[in-house]
mmCIF file with all atom_site columns, C-alpha atoms in Angstrom:
data_model
loop_
_atom_site.group_PDB
_atom_site.id
_atom_site.type_symbol
_atom_site.label_atom_id
_atom_site.label_alt_id
_atom_site.label_comp_id
_atom_site.label_asym_id
_atom_site.label_entity_id
_atom_site.label_seq_id
_atom_site.pdbx_PDB_ins_code
_atom_site.Cartn_x
_atom_site.Cartn_y
_atom_site.Cartn_z
_atom_site.occupancy
_atom_site.B_iso_or_equiv
_atom_site.pdbx_formal_charge
_atom_site.auth_seq_id
_atom_site.auth_comp_id
_atom_site.auth_asym_id
_atom_site.auth_atom_id
_atom_site.pdbx_PDB_model_num
ATOM 1   C CA . GLN A 1 1   ? 126.987 139.168 98.080  1.00 81.00 ? 1   GLN A CA 1
ATOM 2   C CA . GLN A 1 2   ? 130.443 140.441 97.420  1.00 90.00 ? 2   GLN A CA 1
ATOM 3   C CA . PRO A 1 3   ? 131.470 143.597 99.322  1.00 94.00 ? 3   PRO A CA 1
ATOM 4   C CA . VAL A 1 4   ? 132.002 146.639 97.151  1.00 95.00 ? 4   VAL A CA 1
ATOM 5   C CA . GLN A 1 5   ? 135.329 148.417 97.328  1.00 97.00 ? 5   GLN A CA 1
ATOM 6   C CA . SER A 1 6   ? 136.042 151.964 96.248  1.00 96.00 ? 6   SER A CA 1
ATOM 7   C CA . PRO A 1 7   ? 137.921 153.349 94.520  1.00 97.00 ? 7   PRO A CA 1
ATOM 8   C CA . GLN A 1 8   ? 138.812 150.572 92.079  1.00 96.00 ? 8   GLN A CA 1
ATOM 9   C CA . ALA A 1 9   ? 142.224 152.096 91.491  1.00 97.00 ? 9   ALA A CA 1
ATOM 10  C CA . VAL A 1 10  ? 144.225 155.041 92.736  1.00 96.00 ? 10  VAL A CA 1
ATOM 11  C CA . ILE A 1 11  ? 147.626 156.521 91.932  1.00 96.00 ? 11  ILE A CA 1
ATOM 12  C CA . LEU A 1 12  ? 149.448 158.509 94.581  1.00 95.00 ? 12  LEU A CA 1
ATOM 13  C CA . ARG A 1 13  ? 152.782 160.210 94.952  1.00 96.00 ? 13  ARG A CA 1
ATOM 14  C CA . GLU A 1 14  ? 154.989 159.019 97.755  1.00 96.00 ? 14  GLU A CA 1
ATOM 15  C CA . GLY A 1 15  ? 153.990 160.749 100.986 1.00 95.00 ? 15  GLY A CA 1
ATOM 16  C CA . GLU A 1 16  ? 150.332 161.280 100.067 1.00 96.00 ? 16  GLU A CA 1
ATOM 17  C CA . ASP A 1 17  ? 147.397 159.763 101.950 1.00 96.00 ? 17  ASP A CA 1
ATOM 18  C CA . ALA A 1 18  ? 144.808 157.277 100.710 1.00 95.00 ? 18  ALA A CA 1
ATOM 19  C CA . VAL A 1 19  ? 141.459 155.953 101.897 1.00 96.00 ? 19  VAL A CA 1
ATOM 20  C CA . ILE A 1 20  ? 139.998 152.677 100.670 1.00 97.00 ? 20  ILE A CA 1
ATOM 21  C CA . ASN A 1 21  ? 136.383 151.866 101.436 1.00 97.00 ? 21  ASN A CA 1
ATOM 22  C CA . CYS A 1 22  ? 134.605 148.536 101.776 1.00 96.00 ? 22  CYS A CA 1
ATOM 23  C CA . SER A 1 23  ? 130.832 148.300 101.921 1.00 95.00 ? 23  SER A CA 1
ATOM 24  C CA . SER A 1 24  ? 128.633 145.255 102.441 1.00 92.00 ? 24  SER A CA 1
ATOM 25  C CA . SER A 1 25  ? 124.922 144.622 102.061 1.00 90.00 ? 25  SER A CA 1
ATOM 26  C CA . LYS A 1 26  ? 125.057 141.931 104.764 1.00 86.00 ? 26  LYS A CA 1
ATOM 27  C CA . ALA A 1 27  ? 125.348 142.254 108.513 1.00 83.00 ? 27  ALA A CA 1
ATOM 28  C CA . LEU A 1 28  ? 128.992 141.783 109.382 1.00 83.00 ? 28  LEU A CA 1
ATOM 29  C CA . TYR A 1 29  ? 130.869 140.393 112.335 1.00 86.00 ? 29  TYR A CA 1
ATOM 30  C CA . SER A 1 30  ? 134.331 141.180 111.077 1.00 88.00 ? 30  SER A CA 1
ATOM 31  C CA . VAL A 1 31  ? 136.324 142.866 108.347 1.00 92.00 ? 31  VAL A CA 1
ATOM 32  C CA . HIS A 1 32  ? 139.766 141.637 107.325 1.00 93.00 ? 32  HIS A CA 1
ATOM 33  C CA . TRP A 1 33  ? 142.179 143.708 105.268 1.00 95.00 ? 33  TRP A CA 1
ATOM 34  C CA . TYR A 1 34  ? 144.863 142.243 103.024 1.00 96.00 ? 34  TYR A CA 1
ATOM 35  C CA . ARG A 1 35  ? 147.436 143.593 100.601 1.00 96.00 ? 35  ARG A CA 1
ATOM 36  C CA . GLN A 1 36  ? 148.500 141.522 97.611  1.00 96.00 ? 36  GLN A CA 1
ATOM 37  C CA . LYS A 1 37  ? 151.388 142.270 95.300  1.00 94.00 ? 37  LYS A CA 1
ATOM 38  C CA . HIS A 1 38  ? 151.391 140.865 91.788  1.00 89.00 ? 38  HIS A CA 1
ATOM 39  C CA . GLY A 1 39  ? 152.108 137.141 91.773  1.00 85.00 ? 39  GLY A CA 1
ATOM 40  C CA . GLU A 1 40  ? 152.260 136.904 95.558  1.00 89.00 ? 40  GLU A CA 1
ATOM 41  C CA . ALA A 1 41  ? 150.011 135.735 98.394  1.00 90.00 ? 41  ALA A CA 1
ATOM 42  C CA . PRO A 1 42  ? 147.698 138.189 100.140 1.00 93.00 ? 42  PRO A CA 1
ATOM 43  C CA . ILE A 1 43  ? 149.381 139.572 103.252 1.00 93.00 ? 43  ILE A CA 1
ATOM 44  C CA . PHE A 1 44  ? 147.266 140.015 106.377 1.00 92.00 ? 44  PHE A CA 1
ATOM 45  C CA . LEU A 1 45  ? 147.094 143.634 107.544 1.00 92.00 ? 45  LEU A CA 1
ATOM 46  C CA . MET A 1 46  ? 144.464 143.703 110.261 1.00 89.00 ? 46  MET A CA 1
ATOM 47  C CA . ILE A 1 47  ? 141.105 142.424 111.431 1.00 89.00 ? 47  ILE A CA 1
ATOM 48  C CA . LEU A 1 48  ? 138.331 144.520 112.899 1.00 89.00 ? 48  LEU A CA 1
ATOM 49  C CA . LEU A 1 49  ? 135.447 143.086 114.859 1.00 85.00 ? 49  LEU A CA 1
ATOM 50  C CA . LYS A 1 50  ? 131.935 144.413 115.262 1.00 81.00 ? 50  LYS A CA 1
ATOM 51  C CA . GLY A 1 51  ? 131.641 146.967 117.969 1.00 74.00 ? 51  GLY A CA 1
ATOM 52  C CA . GLY A 1 52  ? 132.797 149.861 115.822 1.00 62.00 ? 52  GLY A CA 1
ATOM 53  C CA . GLU A 1 53  ? 136.455 149.593 116.555 1.00 69.00 ? 53  GLU A CA 1
ATOM 54  C CA . GLN A 1 54  ? 139.452 151.244 115.036 1.00 67.00 ? 54  GLN A CA 1
ATOM 55  C CA . LYS A 1 55  ? 142.890 149.786 114.673 1.00 69.00 ? 55  LYS A CA 1
ATOM 56  C CA . GLY A 1 56  ? 146.220 150.865 113.374 1.00 70.00 ? 56  GLY A CA 1
ATOM 57  C CA . HIS A 1 57  ? 149.877 150.106 113.188 1.00 71.00 ? 57  HIS A CA 1
ATOM 58  C CA . ASP A 1 58  ? 152.633 152.204 111.719 1.00 74.00 ? 58  ASP A CA 1
ATOM 59  C CA . LYS A 1 59  ? 150.898 154.419 109.158 1.00 88.00 ? 59  LYS A CA 1
ATOM 60  C CA . ILE A 1 60  ? 148.076 152.057 108.265 1.00 92.00 ? 60  ILE A CA 1
ATOM 61  C CA . SER A 1 61  ? 144.835 152.156 110.205 1.00 92.00 ? 61  SER A CA 1
ATOM 62  C CA . ALA A 1 62  ? 141.238 151.112 109.704 1.00 93.00 ? 62  ALA A CA 1
ATOM 63  C CA . SER A 1 63  ? 137.774 151.676 111.067 1.00 91.00 ? 63  SER A CA 1
ATOM 64  C CA . PHE A 1 64  ? 134.649 149.522 111.097 1.00 90.00 ? 64  PHE A CA 1
ATOM 65  C CA . ASN A 1 65  ? 131.164 150.990 111.260 1.00 87.00 ? 65  ASN A CA 1
ATOM 66  C CA . GLU A 1 66  ? 128.946 148.047 112.130 1.00 84.00 ? 66  GLU A CA 1
ATOM 67  C CA . LYS A 1 67  ? 125.677 149.926 111.671 1.00 85.00 ? 67  LYS A CA 1
ATOM 68  C CA . LYS A 1 68  ? 126.599 151.063 108.172 1.00 87.00 ? 68  LYS A CA 1
ATOM 69  C CA . GLN A 1 69  ? 128.303 147.737 107.401 1.00 89.00 ? 69  GLN A CA 1
ATOM 70  C CA . GLN A 1 70  ? 131.288 149.654 106.157 1.00 91.00 ? 70  GLN A CA 1
ATOM 71  C CA . SER A 1 71  ? 134.997 149.672 106.783 1.00 93.00 ? 71  SER A CA 1
ATOM 72  C CA . SER A 1 72  ? 137.685 152.073 105.666 1.00 94.00 ? 72  SER A CA 1
ATOM 73  C CA . LEU A 1 73  ? 141.443 151.554 105.409 1.00 95.00 ? 73  LEU A CA 1
ATOM 74  C CA . TYR A 1 74  ? 143.619 154.636 105.873 1.00 95.00 ? 74  TYR A CA 1
ATOM 75  C CA . LEU A 1 75  ? 147.152 154.839 104.500 1.00 95.00 ? 75  LEU A CA 1
ATOM 76  C CA . THR A 1 76  ? 149.041 157.917 105.617 1.00 92.00 ? 76  THR A CA 1
ATOM 77  C CA . ALA A 1 77  ? 152.312 159.253 104.230 1.00 90.00 ? 77  ALA A CA 1
ATOM 78  C CA . SER A 1 78  ? 152.319 156.419 101.704 1.00 91.00 ? 78  SER A CA 1
ATOM 79  C CA . GLN A 1 79  ? 155.542 154.617 100.881 1.00 92.00 ? 79  GLN A CA 1
ATOM 80  C CA . LEU A 1 80  ? 156.537 152.852 97.660  1.00 94.00 ? 80  LEU A CA 1
ATOM 81  C CA . SER A 1 81  ? 156.136 149.535 99.497  1.00 93.00 ? 81  SER A CA 1
ATOM 82  C CA . TYR A 1 82  ? 152.414 150.220 99.932  1.00 94.00 ? 82  TYR A CA 1
ATOM 83  C CA . SER A 1 83  ? 151.788 149.574 96.242  1.00 96.00 ? 83  SER A CA 1
ATOM 84  C CA . GLY A 1 84  ? 149.600 146.565 95.545  1.00 97.00 ? 84  GLY A CA 1
ATOM 85  C CA . THR A 1 85  ? 145.984 145.502 95.478  1.00 97.00 ? 85  THR A CA 1
ATOM 86  C CA . TYR A 1 86  ? 144.054 145.851 98.717  1.00 98.00 ? 86  TYR A CA 1
ATOM 87  C CA . PHE A 1 87  ? 141.221 143.479 99.495  1.00 97.00 ? 87  PHE A CA 1
ATOM 88  C CA . CYS A 1 88  ? 138.677 143.566 102.254 1.00 96.00 ? 88  CYS A CA 1
ATOM 89  C CA . GLY A 1 89  ? 137.284 140.241 103.367 1.00 94.00 ? 89  GLY A CA 1
ATOM 90  C CA . THR A 1 90  ? 134.073 140.147 105.342 1.00 91.00 ? 90  THR A CA 1
ATOM 91  C CA . GLY A 1 91  ? 132.979 137.560 107.872 1.00 87.00 ? 91  GLY A CA 1
ATOM 92  C CA . THR A 1 92  ? 129.561 136.974 109.361 1.00 79.00 ? 92  THR A CA 1
ATOM 93  C CA . ASN A 1 93  ? 130.580 134.933 112.393 1.00 75.00 ? 93  ASN A CA 1
ATOM 94  C CA . PHE A 1 94  ? 133.673 134.732 114.530 1.00 69.00 ? 94  PHE A CA 1
ATOM 95  C CA . GLY A 1 95  ? 135.800 131.697 115.057 1.00 62.00 ? 95  GLY A CA 1
ATOM 96  C CA . ASN A 1 96  ? 136.216 129.861 111.804 1.00 61.00 ? 96  ASN A CA 1
ATOM 97  C CA . GLU A 1 97  ? 135.336 132.512 109.318 1.00 80.00 ? 97  GLU A CA 1
ATOM 98  C CA . LYS A 1 98  ? 134.624 131.963 105.673 1.00 88.00 ? 98  LYS A CA 1
ATOM 99  C CA . LEU A 1 99  ? 135.619 135.238 104.126 1.00 92.00 ? 99  LEU A CA 1
ATOM 100 C CA . THR A 1 100 ? 133.873 136.952 101.253 1.00 94.00 ? 100 THR A CA 1
ATOM 101 C CA . PHE A 1 101 ? 136.323 139.224 99.460  1.00 95.00 ? 101 PHE A CA 1
ATOM 102 C CA . GLY A 1 102 ? 135.711 142.416 97.556  1.00 93.00 ? 102 GLY A CA 1
ATOM 103 C CA . THR A 1 103 ? 137.007 143.009 94.042  1.00 89.00 ? 103 THR A CA 1
ATOM 104 C CA . GLY A 1 104 ? 140.017 144.911 95.287  1.00 95.00 ? 104 GLY A CA 1
ATOM 105 C CA . THR A 1 105 ? 141.538 148.381 95.054  1.00 97.00 ? 105 THR A CA 1
ATOM 106 C CA . ARG A 1 106 ? 144.742 148.750 93.086  1.00 97.00 ? 106 ARG A CA 1
ATOM 107 C CA . LEU A 1 107 ? 147.056 151.259 94.720  1.00 97.00 ? 107 LEU A CA 1
ATOM 108 C CA . THR A 1 108 ? 150.082 152.572 92.832  1.00 96.00 ? 108 THR A CA 1
ATOM 109 C CA . ILE A 1 109 ? 152.623 154.765 94.604  1.00 96.00 ? 109 ILE A CA 1
ATOM 110 C CA . ILE A 1 110 ? 154.978 156.727 92.406  1.00 94.00 ? 110 ILE A CA 1
ATOM 111 C CA . PRO A 1 111 ? 158.156 158.500 93.552  1.00 92.00 ? 111 PRO A CA 1
ATOM 112 C CA . GLU B 2 1   ? 157.868 129.538 112.906 1.00 58.00 ? 1   GLU B CA 1
ATOM 113 C CA . THR B 2 2   ? 157.096 128.088 109.469 1.00 70.00 ? 2   THR B CA 1
ATOM 114 C CA . GLY B 2 3   ? 154.536 129.898 107.348 1.00 89.00 ? 3   GLY B CA 1
ATOM 115 C CA . VAL B 2 4   ? 151.887 128.395 105.092 1.00 94.00 ? 4   VAL B CA 1
ATOM 116 C CA . THR B 2 5   ? 153.359 126.425 102.209 1.00 95.00 ? 5   THR B CA 1
ATOM 117 C CA . GLN B 2 6   ? 151.698 125.095 99.072  1.00 96.00 ? 6   GLN B CA 1
ATOM 118 C CA . SER B 2 7   ? 152.715 122.709 96.331  1.00 96.00 ? 7   SER B CA 1
ATOM 119 C CA . PRO B 2 8   ? 153.126 122.638 93.454  1.00 97.00 ? 8   PRO B CA 1
ATOM 120 C CA . THR B 2 9   ? 153.771 126.252 92.490  1.00 96.00 ? 9   THR B CA 1
ATOM 121 C CA . HIS B 2 10  ? 152.484 125.880 88.959  1.00 96.00 ? 10  HIS B CA 1
ATOM 122 C CA . LEU B 2 11  ? 150.505 123.182 87.212  1.00 96.00 ? 11  LEU B CA 1
ATOM 123 C CA . ILE B 2 12  ? 149.215 122.686 83.683  1.00 98.00 ? 12  ILE B CA 1
ATOM 124 C CA . LYS B 2 13  ? 146.418 120.186 83.102  1.00 98.00 ? 13  LYS B CA 1
ATOM 125 C CA . THR B 2 14  ? 144.118 119.210 80.285  1.00 98.00 ? 14  THR B CA 1
ATOM 126 C CA . ARG B 2 15  ? 140.358 119.592 80.421  1.00 98.00 ? 15  ARG B CA 1
ATOM 127 C CA . GLY B 2 16  ? 138.761 116.515 81.983  1.00 98.00 ? 16  GLY B CA 1
ATOM 128 C CA . GLN B 2 17  ? 141.786 115.562 84.064  1.00 98.00 ? 17  GLN B CA 1
ATOM 129 C CA . GLN B 2 18  ? 141.996 115.514 87.855  1.00 98.00 ? 18  GLN B CA 1
ATOM 130 C CA . VAL B 2 19  ? 144.367 117.519 90.064  1.00 98.00 ? 19  VAL B CA 1
ATOM 131 C CA . THR B 2 20  ? 145.484 117.490 93.696  1.00 98.00 ? 20  THR B CA 1
ATOM 132 C CA . LEU B 2 21  ? 146.889 120.565 95.395  1.00 98.00 ? 21  LEU B CA 1
ATOM 133 C CA . ARG B 2 22  ? 148.589 120.491 98.779  1.00 98.00 ? 22  ARG B CA 1
ATOM 134 C CA . CYS B 2 23  ? 148.841 122.892 101.686 1.00 97.00 ? 23  CYS B CA 1
ATOM 135 C CA . SER B 2 24  ? 150.818 122.797 104.922 1.00 95.00 ? 24  SER B CA 1
ATOM 136 C CA . SER B 2 25  ? 149.374 125.069 107.560 1.00 92.00 ? 25  SER B CA 1
ATOM 137 C CA . GLN B 2 26  ? 151.358 127.435 109.716 1.00 88.00 ? 26  GLN B CA 1
ATOM 138 C CA . SER B 2 27  ? 152.705 125.901 112.906 1.00 85.00 ? 27  SER B CA 1
ATOM 139 C CA . GLY B 2 28  ? 150.027 125.835 115.607 1.00 85.00 ? 28  GLY B CA 1
ATOM 140 C CA . HIS B 2 29  ? 147.133 126.469 113.194 1.00 88.00 ? 29  HIS B CA 1
ATOM 141 C CA . ASN B 2 30  ? 144.330 123.904 113.147 1.00 88.00 ? 30  ASN B CA 1
ATOM 142 C CA . THR B 2 31  ? 142.012 125.250 110.448 1.00 92.00 ? 31  THR B CA 1
ATOM 143 C CA . VAL B 2 32  ? 142.589 125.434 106.699 1.00 94.00 ? 32  VAL B CA 1
ATOM 144 C CA . SER B 2 33  ? 140.485 127.348 104.198 1.00 95.00 ? 33  SER B CA 1
ATOM 145 C CA . TRP B 2 34  ? 140.806 127.117 100.422 1.00 97.00 ? 34  TRP B CA 1
ATOM 146 C CA . TYR B 2 35  ? 140.136 129.978 98.021  1.00 97.00 ? 35  TYR B CA 1
ATOM 147 C CA . GLN B 2 36  ? 140.077 130.319 94.251  1.00 97.00 ? 36  GLN B CA 1
ATOM 148 C CA . GLN B 2 37  ? 141.353 133.581 92.779  1.00 96.00 ? 37  GLN B CA 1
ATOM 149 C CA . ALA B 2 38  ? 140.672 134.296 89.116  1.00 94.00 ? 38  ALA B CA 1
ATOM 150 C CA . LEU B 2 39  ? 142.816 136.880 87.378  1.00 91.00 ? 39  LEU B CA 1
ATOM 151 C CA . GLY B 2 40  ? 141.914 140.393 88.502  1.00 89.00 ? 40  GLY B CA 1
ATOM 152 C CA . GLN B 2 41  ? 139.414 139.184 91.100  1.00 93.00 ? 41  GLN B CA 1
ATOM 153 C CA . GLY B 2 42  ? 139.352 138.760 94.846  1.00 94.00 ? 42  GLY B CA 1
ATOM 154 C CA . PRO B 2 43  ? 139.726 135.294 96.367  1.00 95.00 ? 43  PRO B CA 1
ATOM 155 C CA . GLN B 2 44  ? 136.539 133.235 96.418  1.00 97.00 ? 44  GLN B CA 1
ATOM 156 C CA . PHE B 2 45  ? 135.891 130.832 99.301  1.00 96.00 ? 45  PHE B CA 1
ATOM 157 C CA . ILE B 2 46  ? 135.807 127.150 98.301  1.00 97.00 ? 46  ILE B CA 1
ATOM 158 C CA . PHE B 2 47  ? 135.644 125.301 101.648 1.00 96.00 ? 47  PHE B CA 1
ATOM 159 C CA . GLN B 2 48  ? 137.168 125.083 105.088 1.00 94.00 ? 48  GLN B CA 1
ATOM 160 C CA . TYR B 2 49  ? 138.487 122.153 107.081 1.00 94.00 ? 49  TYR B CA 1
ATOM 161 C CA . TYR B 2 50  ? 138.614 121.861 110.857 1.00 91.00 ? 50  TYR B CA 1
ATOM 162 C CA . ARG B 2 51  ? 139.310 118.690 112.829 1.00 90.00 ? 51  ARG B CA 1
ATOM 163 C CA . GLU B 2 52  ? 139.612 116.777 109.548 1.00 92.00 ? 52  GLU B CA 1
ATOM 164 C CA . GLU B 2 53  ? 136.039 117.582 108.534 1.00 93.00 ? 53  GLU B CA 1
ATOM 165 C CA . GLU B 2 54  ? 134.576 120.043 106.086 1.00 93.00 ? 54  GLU B CA 1
ATOM 166 C CA . ASN B 2 55  ? 133.356 123.049 108.029 1.00 90.00 ? 55  ASN B CA 1
ATOM 167 C CA . GLY B 2 56  ? 131.550 125.119 105.432 1.00 91.00 ? 56  GLY B CA 1
ATOM 168 C CA . ARG B 2 57  ? 131.558 125.324 101.652 1.00 94.00 ? 57  ARG B CA 1
ATOM 169 C CA . GLY B 2 58  ? 131.184 128.131 99.175  1.00 93.00 ? 58  GLY B CA 1
ATOM 170 C CA . ASN B 2 59  ? 129.366 128.020 95.859  1.00 95.00 ? 59  ASN B CA 1
ATOM 171 C CA . PHE B 2 60  ? 131.504 125.326 94.260  1.00 97.00 ? 60  PHE B CA 1
ATOM 172 C CA . PRO B 2 61  ? 130.334 122.016 92.738  1.00 97.00 ? 61  PRO B CA 1
ATOM 173 C CA . PRO B 2 62  ? 131.021 118.611 94.359  1.00 97.00 ? 62  PRO B CA 1
ATOM 174 C CA . ARG B 2 63  ? 133.897 117.939 91.943  1.00 98.00 ? 63  ARG B CA 1
ATOM 175 C CA . PHE B 2 64  ? 135.849 120.222 94.265  1.00 98.00 ? 64  PHE B CA 1
ATOM 176 C CA . SER B 2 65  ? 136.687 118.152 97.325  1.00 97.00 ? 65  SER B CA 1
ATOM 177 C CA . GLY B 2 66  ? 139.239 118.209 100.076 1.00 97.00 ? 66  GLY B CA 1
ATOM 178 C CA . LEU B 2 67  ? 140.899 116.496 102.979 1.00 96.00 ? 67  LEU B CA 1
ATOM 179 C CA . GLN B 2 68  ? 142.581 117.538 106.167 1.00 96.00 ? 68  GLN B CA 1
ATOM 180 C CA . PHE B 2 69  ? 145.121 115.312 107.844 1.00 93.00 ? 69  PHE B CA 1
ATOM 181 C CA . PRO B 2 70  ? 145.910 114.840 111.568 1.00 92.00 ? 70  PRO B CA 1
ATOM 182 C CA . ASN B 2 71  ? 148.898 117.200 111.218 1.00 89.00 ? 71  ASN B CA 1
ATOM 183 C CA . TYR B 2 72  ? 146.428 119.859 109.905 1.00 90.00 ? 72  TYR B CA 1
ATOM 184 C CA . SER B 2 73  ? 147.835 119.830 106.389 1.00 93.00 ? 73  SER B CA 1
ATOM 185 C CA . SER B 2 74  ? 145.237 119.719 103.632 1.00 96.00 ? 74  SER B CA 1
ATOM 186 C CA . GLU B 2 75  ? 144.563 118.727 100.047 1.00 98.00 ? 75  GLU B CA 1
ATOM 187 C CA . LEU B 2 76  ? 142.258 120.204 97.437  1.00 98.00 ? 76  LEU B CA 1
ATOM 188 C CA . ASN B 2 77  ? 141.115 117.830 94.718  1.00 98.00 ? 77  ASN B CA 1
ATOM 189 C CA . VAL B 2 78  ? 139.390 118.904 91.544  1.00 98.00 ? 78  VAL B CA 1
ATOM 190 C CA . ASN B 2 79  ? 137.889 116.312 89.196  1.00 97.00 ? 79  ASN B CA 1
ATOM 191 C CA . ALA B 2 80  ? 136.814 116.700 85.590  1.00 98.00 ? 80  ALA B CA 1
ATOM 192 C CA . LEU B 2 81  ? 138.756 119.922 85.133  1.00 98.00 ? 81  LEU B CA 1
ATOM 193 C CA . GLU B 2 82  ? 137.144 122.689 83.110  1.00 98.00 ? 82  GLU B CA 1
ATOM 194 C CA . LEU B 2 83  ? 138.791 125.649 81.392  1.00 97.00 ? 83  LEU B CA 1
ATOM 195 C CA . ASP B 2 84  ? 137.195 128.003 83.951  1.00 97.00 ? 84  ASP B CA 1
ATOM 196 C CA . ASP B 2 85  ? 139.068 126.223 86.733  1.00 98.00 ? 85  ASP B CA 1
ATOM 197 C CA . SER B 2 86  ? 142.203 128.020 85.609  1.00 98.00 ? 86  SER B CA 1
ATOM 198 C CA . ALA B 2 87  ? 143.081 130.262 88.555  1.00 97.00 ? 87  ALA B CA 1
ATOM 199 C CA . LEU B 2 88  ? 145.363 130.803 91.520  1.00 97.00 ? 88  LEU B CA 1
ATOM 200 C CA . TYR B 2 89  ? 144.399 128.468 94.354  1.00 98.00 ? 89  TYR B CA 1
ATOM 201 C CA . LEU B 2 90  ? 145.193 129.799 97.796  1.00 97.00 ? 90  LEU B CA 1
ATOM 202 C CA . CYS B 2 91  ? 145.040 128.107 101.126 1.00 97.00 ? 91  CYS B CA 1
ATOM 203 C CA . ALA B 2 92  ? 144.884 130.017 104.368 1.00 95.00 ? 92  ALA B CA 1
ATOM 204 C CA . SER B 2 93  ? 145.487 128.666 107.846 1.00 93.00 ? 93  SER B CA 1
ATOM 205 C CA . SER B 2 94  ? 144.118 129.970 111.105 1.00 89.00 ? 94  SER B CA 1
ATOM 206 C CA . VAL B 2 95  ? 143.490 129.069 114.725 1.00 86.00 ? 95  VAL B CA 1
ATOM 207 C CA . THR B 2 96  ? 139.935 128.350 115.830 1.00 79.00 ? 96  THR B CA 1
ATOM 208 C CA . GLY B 2 97  ? 138.612 131.225 117.865 1.00 74.00 ? 97  GLY B CA 1
ATOM 209 C CA . ARG B 2 98  ? 141.020 133.732 116.335 1.00 76.00 ? 98  ARG B CA 1
ATOM 210 C CA . GLY B 2 99  ? 140.022 135.485 113.159 1.00 77.00 ? 99  GLY B CA 1
ATOM 211 C CA . GLU B 2 100 ? 143.282 136.074 111.318 1.00 86.00 ? 100 GLU B CA 1
ATOM 212 C CA . GLN B 2 101 ? 143.903 133.888 108.289 1.00 90.00 ? 101 GLN B CA 1
ATOM 213 C CA . TYR B 2 102 ? 147.382 133.637 106.788 1.00 92.00 ? 102 TYR B CA 1
ATOM 214 C CA . PHE B 2 103 ? 147.721 132.754 103.134 1.00 95.00 ? 103 PHE B CA 1
ATOM 215 C CA . GLY B 2 104 ? 150.198 130.542 101.380 1.00 95.00 ? 104 GLY B CA 1
ATOM 216 C CA . PRO B 2 105 ? 151.868 131.562 98.110  1.00 94.00 ? 105 PRO B CA 1
ATOM 217 C CA . GLY B 2 106 ? 149.278 129.702 96.035  1.00 96.00 ? 106 GLY B CA 1
ATOM 218 C CA . THR B 2 107 ? 149.251 127.203 93.198  1.00 97.00 ? 107 THR B CA 1
ATOM 219 C CA . ARG B 2 108 ? 148.731 128.586 89.707  1.00 97.00 ? 108 ARG B CA 1
ATOM 220 C CA . LEU B 2 109 ? 146.566 126.063 87.795  1.00 98.00 ? 109 LEU B CA 1
ATOM 221 C CA . THR B 2 110 ? 146.196 126.345 84.039  1.00 98.00 ? 110 THR B CA 1
ATOM 222 C CA . VAL B 2 111 ? 143.664 124.119 82.274  1.00 98.00 ? 111 VAL B CA 1
ATOM 223 C CA . THR B 2 112 ? 144.047 123.786 78.511  1.00 97.00 ? 112 THR B CA 1
#
């Protein structure tokens, strides 16, 4: 089953914050977050492992709630470069994971 | 350090034909996974190769097949192409035991 992402699309002004959610009906071992710009490859942002961890770098962070099988990606003080489609990919075992991706959240940052 | 590369960039084929797509993994990565991404959708897992053997397959028919070579590069072969096979094909390389997968730029396949 494909994870469900919300919202499907969001438009922000530069400097505003955004939260993107990813929810799965399956027990998860890991959640992977990617950003993809039109016509380009998905770029790896971060991976979170079960254990309810949080991670972050620069102004992008994420949390993983293993019990709820949910993850959230937080973008603070958004920059124009943050525009793109964000995908969560879920894995059910660690090592050589076969990711199941959500349908994506399109984020548009306007000046 | 060289990233993941794929060839060709674009390809146009006719229904019923066969196609081979190629992927060179990132230096030091020993696992390659292939994904199909239809327009407006998230990538969908096709299969994964580790130690030159298939290590898991998604919901794709047997006409999708692959190979991994001793240098960890990989091929995706699709026989009897159908119109619905039109998509962006992505390969991702990773290291066994570490979760991060890094994607190549993809091959855009159009079947007419």
